[in-house]
């Protein structure tokens, strides 16, 4: 780099060396220098975006990649780099993780992951990357679906069984009162409470997968595991 200070590729090699050493701030410095010397070259910008991701500055990384993608009219390698960065950002959303595996345990995590995954799939072209993104999105969508289960009826986080019992019992009592008095308003109230009880009963056993993941993880943490939380099939890297 000292022998050819005006050549951007020399600065990129120096930045790559610092990157390999884990000195990301120096790597970022020289990627930026290379970018100033050759603004139209994508390599130093891709390197800078990768360093930003390692430093936790995902917003800066995504901004660089999005601008580069638009400036290069969706060039194939740039789109794949942007898609991979979007996937990395999406996979940082889940709070619960063990080593390289994460578990979706909150509805907000689903809302935070789906948009970047959708954008990533729209710009990715590499078949392996597209397959990985598809599997991640399939897992996120699965966590959004409700699953039929009766194993969690007595879990303290499931309020629906008590509501179902209250609604059905209340409806039955009002129905009995109607048979005794013949008051039609009691019949209407009995039907309404019965419907609410039936709805609560359905919610008691139809539980979103993300909530089941959270309950199962809680039991595992307490040493009383009864079920394994669902995770990305290949054990997605955080």
Coordinates of C-alpha atoms in Angstrom, one line a residue:
X1 CA 0.0 0.0 0.0
X2 CA 2.9 2.4 0.7
X3 CA 4.4 1.6 -2.7
X4 CA 1.2 2.3 -4.5
X5 CA -0.9 4.6 -2.3
X6 CA -3.2 5.6 -5.2
X7 CA -4.3 2.1 -6.0
X8 CA -7.6 1.1 -4.3
X9 CA -6.9 -2.6 -4.5
X10 CA -3.8 -2.2 -2.3
X11 CA -5.9 -0.6 0.4
X12 CA -8.4 -3.4 0.1
X13 CA -5.7 -6.0 0.7
X14 CA -4.6 -4.1 3.8
X15 CA -8.2 -3.9 5.0
X16 CA -8.6 -7.7 4.4
X17 CA -5.5 -8.4 6.5
X18 CA -6.9 -6.3 9.4
X19 CA -10.2 -8.1 8.9
X20 CA -8.5 -11.5 9.2
X21 CA -6.8 -10.3 12.4
X22 CA -10.1 -9.2 13.9
X23 CA -9.0 -5.6 13.9
X24 CA -12.3 -4.4 12.4
X25 CA -12.0 -0.7 13.0
X26 CA -8.7 -0.6 11.1
X27 CA -10.3 -2.8 8.4
X28 CA -13.1 -0.3 8.1
X29 CA -10.7 2.6 7.9
X30 CA -8.9 1.1 4.9
X31 CA -12.0 -0.1 3.2
X32 CA -13.3 3.5 3.3
X33 CA -10.0 4.8 1.9
X34 CA -10.3 2.4 -1.0
X35 CA -13.8 3.5 -1.6
X36 CA -12.7 7.2 -1.8
X37 CA -10.0 6.2 -4.3
X38 CA -12.4 4.2 -6.5
X39 CA -16.0 5.1 -5.7
X40 CA -17.5 2.9 -8.4
X41 CA -15.8 -0.3 -7.2
X42 CA -18.1 -2.6 -5.2
X43 CA -15.5 -4.6 -3.3
X44 CA -14.5 -2.1 -0.6
X45 CA -18.1 -1.2 0.0
X46 CA -19.0 -4.9 0.5
X47 CA -16.0 -5.2 2.8
X48 CA -17.1 -2.2 4.8
X49 CA -20.7 -3.5 5.1
X50 CA -19.4 -6.8 6.4
X51 CA -17.3 -5.1 9.1
X52 CA -20.3 -3.0 10.1
X53 CA -22.2 -6.2 10.7
X54 CA -19.5 -7.6 12.8
X55 CA -19.4 -4.4 14.9
X56 CA -23.2 -4.6 15.4
X57 CA -23.9 -1.6 13.2
X58 CA -26.5 -3.4 11.1
X59 CA -28.2 -0.2 10.0
X60 CA -25.0 1.2 8.4
X61 CA -24.3 -2.2 6.7
X62 CA -27.8 -2.4 5.2
X63 CA -27.7 1.2 4.0
X64 CA -24.4 0.6 2.2
X65 CA -25.6 -2.6 0.6
X66 CA -29.0 -1.1 -0.4
X67 CA -27.4 1.9 -2.0
X68 CA -24.8 -0.3 -3.8
X69 CA -27.6 -2.6 -5.0
X70 CA -29.5 0.3 -6.5
X71 CA -26.4 1.9 -8.0
X72 CA -25.4 -1.3 -9.7
X73 CA -28.9 -2.1 -11.0
X74 CA -29.3 -5.2 -8.9
X75 CA -26.0 -6.8 -9.8
X76 CA -26.0 -10.5 -8.8
X77 CA -23.2 -10.6 -6.2
X78 CA -24.4 -7.4 -4.6
X79 CA -27.9 -8.7 -4.2
X80 CA -26.7 -11.9 -2.6
X81 CA -24.5 -9.9 -0.1
X82 CA -27.5 -7.7 0.7
X83 CA -29.8 -10.7 1.1
X84 CA -27.3 -12.4 3.4
X85 CA -27.0 -9.3 5.5
X86 CA -30.8 -9.0 5.8
X87 CA -30.9 -12.6 6.9
X88 CA -28.2 -12.0 9.5
X89 CA -30.2 -9.1 10.9
X90 CA -33.4 -11.1 10.9
X91 CA -31.8 -13.9 12.8
X92 CA -30.5 -11.5 15.5
X93 CA -34.1 -10.7 16.5
X94 CA -35.0 -13.8 18.7
X95 CA -34.0 -13.3 22.3
X96 CA -33.8 -16.9 23.3
X97 CA -30.8 -18.7 21.8
X98 CA -28.4 -21.5 22.7
X99 CA -25.1 -21.6 21.0
X100 CA -25.9 -21.4 17.2
X101 CA -29.6 -22.1 17.6
X102 CA -32.4 -19.7 18.3
X103 CA -36.0 -20.1 19.3
X104 CA -38.9 -17.7 18.5
X105 CA -40.8 -17.1 21.7
X106 CA -42.6 -13.8 21.1
X107 CA -45.1 -12.6 18.5
X108 CA -43.0 -9.4 18.1
X109 CA -40.1 -11.5 16.9
X110 CA -42.1 -12.8 14.0
X111 CA -43.1 -9.3 13.0
X112 CA -39.5 -8.2 13.2
X113 CA -38.2 -11.1 11.1
X114 CA -40.6 -11.5 8.2
X115 CA -40.0 -8.1 6.4
X116 CA -36.2 -8.5 6.1
X117 CA -36.6 -12.1 5.0
X118 CA -39.1 -11.1 2.4
X119 CA -36.8 -8.4 1.1
X120 CA -33.8 -10.8 1.1
X121 CA -35.7 -13.4 -1.0
X122 CA -36.6 -10.7 -3.4
X123 CA -33.0 -9.8 -4.2
X124 CA -31.2 -13.1 -3.6
X125 CA -30.1 -15.2 -6.7
X126 CA -27.7 -17.8 -5.3
X127 CA -29.7 -21.1 -5.1
X128 CA -28.1 -22.1 -1.8
X129 CA -28.8 -18.7 -0.3
X130 CA -32.4 -18.8 -1.5
X131 CA -32.9 -22.3 -0.1
X132 CA -31.5 -21.1 3.3
X133 CA -33.8 -18.0 3.3
X134 CA -36.8 -20.1 2.4
X135 CA -36.1 -22.5 5.3
X136 CA -35.8 -19.7 7.8
X137 CA -39.0 -18.0 6.6
X138 CA -40.8 -21.4 6.7
X139 CA -39.8 -21.7 10.4
X140 CA -40.9 -18.2 11.2
X141 CA -44.3 -18.8 9.6
X142 CA -44.6 -22.1 11.4
X143 CA -44.1 -20.3 14.7
X144 CA -47.0 -18.0 13.7
X145 CA -49.5 -20.9 13.2
X146 CA -51.6 -22.4 16.0
X147 CA -51.1 -26.0 16.9
X148 CA -53.5 -28.4 18.6
X149 CA -52.2 -29.5 21.9
X150 CA -53.7 -30.5 25.3
X151 CA -50.3 -30.7 27.2
X152 CA -50.4 -27.1 28.3
X153 CA -53.9 -26.8 29.7
X154 CA -52.6 -26.4 33.2
X155 CA -49.7 -24.1 32.4
X156 CA -50.0 -20.8 34.4
X157 CA -49.4 -18.8 31.2
X158 CA -52.5 -20.3 29.6
X159 CA -55.6 -18.3 30.9
X160 CA -58.1 -19.8 28.4
X161 CA -59.1 -23.0 30.3
X162 CA -60.4 -21.0 33.2
X163 CA -62.2 -18.6 30.9
X164 CA -63.7 -21.5 29.0
X165 CA -64.9 -23.1 32.3
X166 CA -66.4 -19.8 33.5
X167 CA -68.2 -19.2 30.2
X168 CA -69.6 -22.7 29.8
X169 CA -70.7 -22.9 33.4
X170 CA -72.2 -19.5 33.3
X171 CA -74.1 -20.3 30.1
X172 CA -75.4 -23.6 31.6
X173 CA -76.6 -21.8 34.8
X174 CA -78.4 -19.1 32.7
X175 CA -79.9 -21.8 30.5
X176 CA -81.2 -23.6 33.6
X177 CA -82.6 -20.3 34.9
X178 CA -84.4 -19.8 31.6
X179 CA -86.0 -23.3 31.8
X180 CA -87.3 -22.3 35.2
X181 CA -88.5 -18.7 34.5
X182 CA -88.9 -18.7 30.8
X183 CA -87.2 -15.3 30.5
X184 CA -85.9 -14.9 27.0
X185 CA -83.2 -12.5 27.9
X186 CA -81.7 -15.3 30.0
X187 CA -81.6 -17.5 27.0
X188 CA -79.8 -14.8 25.0
X189 CA -77.2 -14.3 27.7
X190 CA -76.8 -18.1 28.0
X191 CA -76.1 -18.4 24.3
X192 CA -73.6 -15.5 24.5
X193 CA -71.7 -17.0 27.4
X194 CA -71.8 -20.4 25.9
X195 CA -70.3 -19.0 22.7
X196 CA -67.6 -17.2 24.6
X197 CA -66.8 -20.4 26.5
X198 CA -66.6 -22.4 23.3
X199 CA -64.2 -19.8 21.9
X200 CA -62.1 -19.9 25.0
X201 CA -62.0 -23.7 24.9
X202 CA -60.7 -23.6 21.4
X203 CA -58.0 -21.1 22.4
X204 CA -57.0 -23.4 25.3
X205 CA -55.9 -26.1 22.9
X206 CA -55.0 -24.1 19.7
X207 CA -51.8 -22.3 20.8
X208 CA -49.4 -20.4 18.6
X209 CA -46.1 -22.3 18.1
X210 CA -44.1 -19.2 19.3
X211 CA -45.9 -19.4 22.7
X212 CA -45.3 -23.2 22.9
X213 CA -41.6 -22.5 22.3
X214 CA -41.5 -20.1 25.2
X215 CA -43.3 -22.4 27.6
X216 CA -41.1 -25.3 26.6
X217 CA -37.9 -23.3 27.0
X218 CA -39.1 -22.1 30.4
X219 CA -39.5 -25.7 31.5
X220 CA -36.2 -26.7 30.1
X221 CA -34.5 -23.9 32.0
X222 CA -36.2 -25.1 35.2
X223 CA -35.0 -28.7 34.6
X224 CA -38.5 -29.9 34.0
X225 CA -38.5 -30.2 30.2
X226 CA -41.4 -32.0 28.6
X227 CA -41.1 -30.8 25.0
X228 CA -38.4 -29.5 22.7
X229 CA -38.9 -26.0 21.2
X230 CA -39.1 -26.0 17.4
X231 CA -36.0 -24.6 15.7
X232 CA -34.7 -24.0 12.2
X233 CA -34.2 -27.4 10.7
X234 CA -30.5 -27.0 10.1
X235 CA -29.8 -25.1 13.3
X236 CA -29.5 -21.5 12.0
X237 CA -26.4 -19.5 12.9
X238 CA -27.1 -16.4 14.9

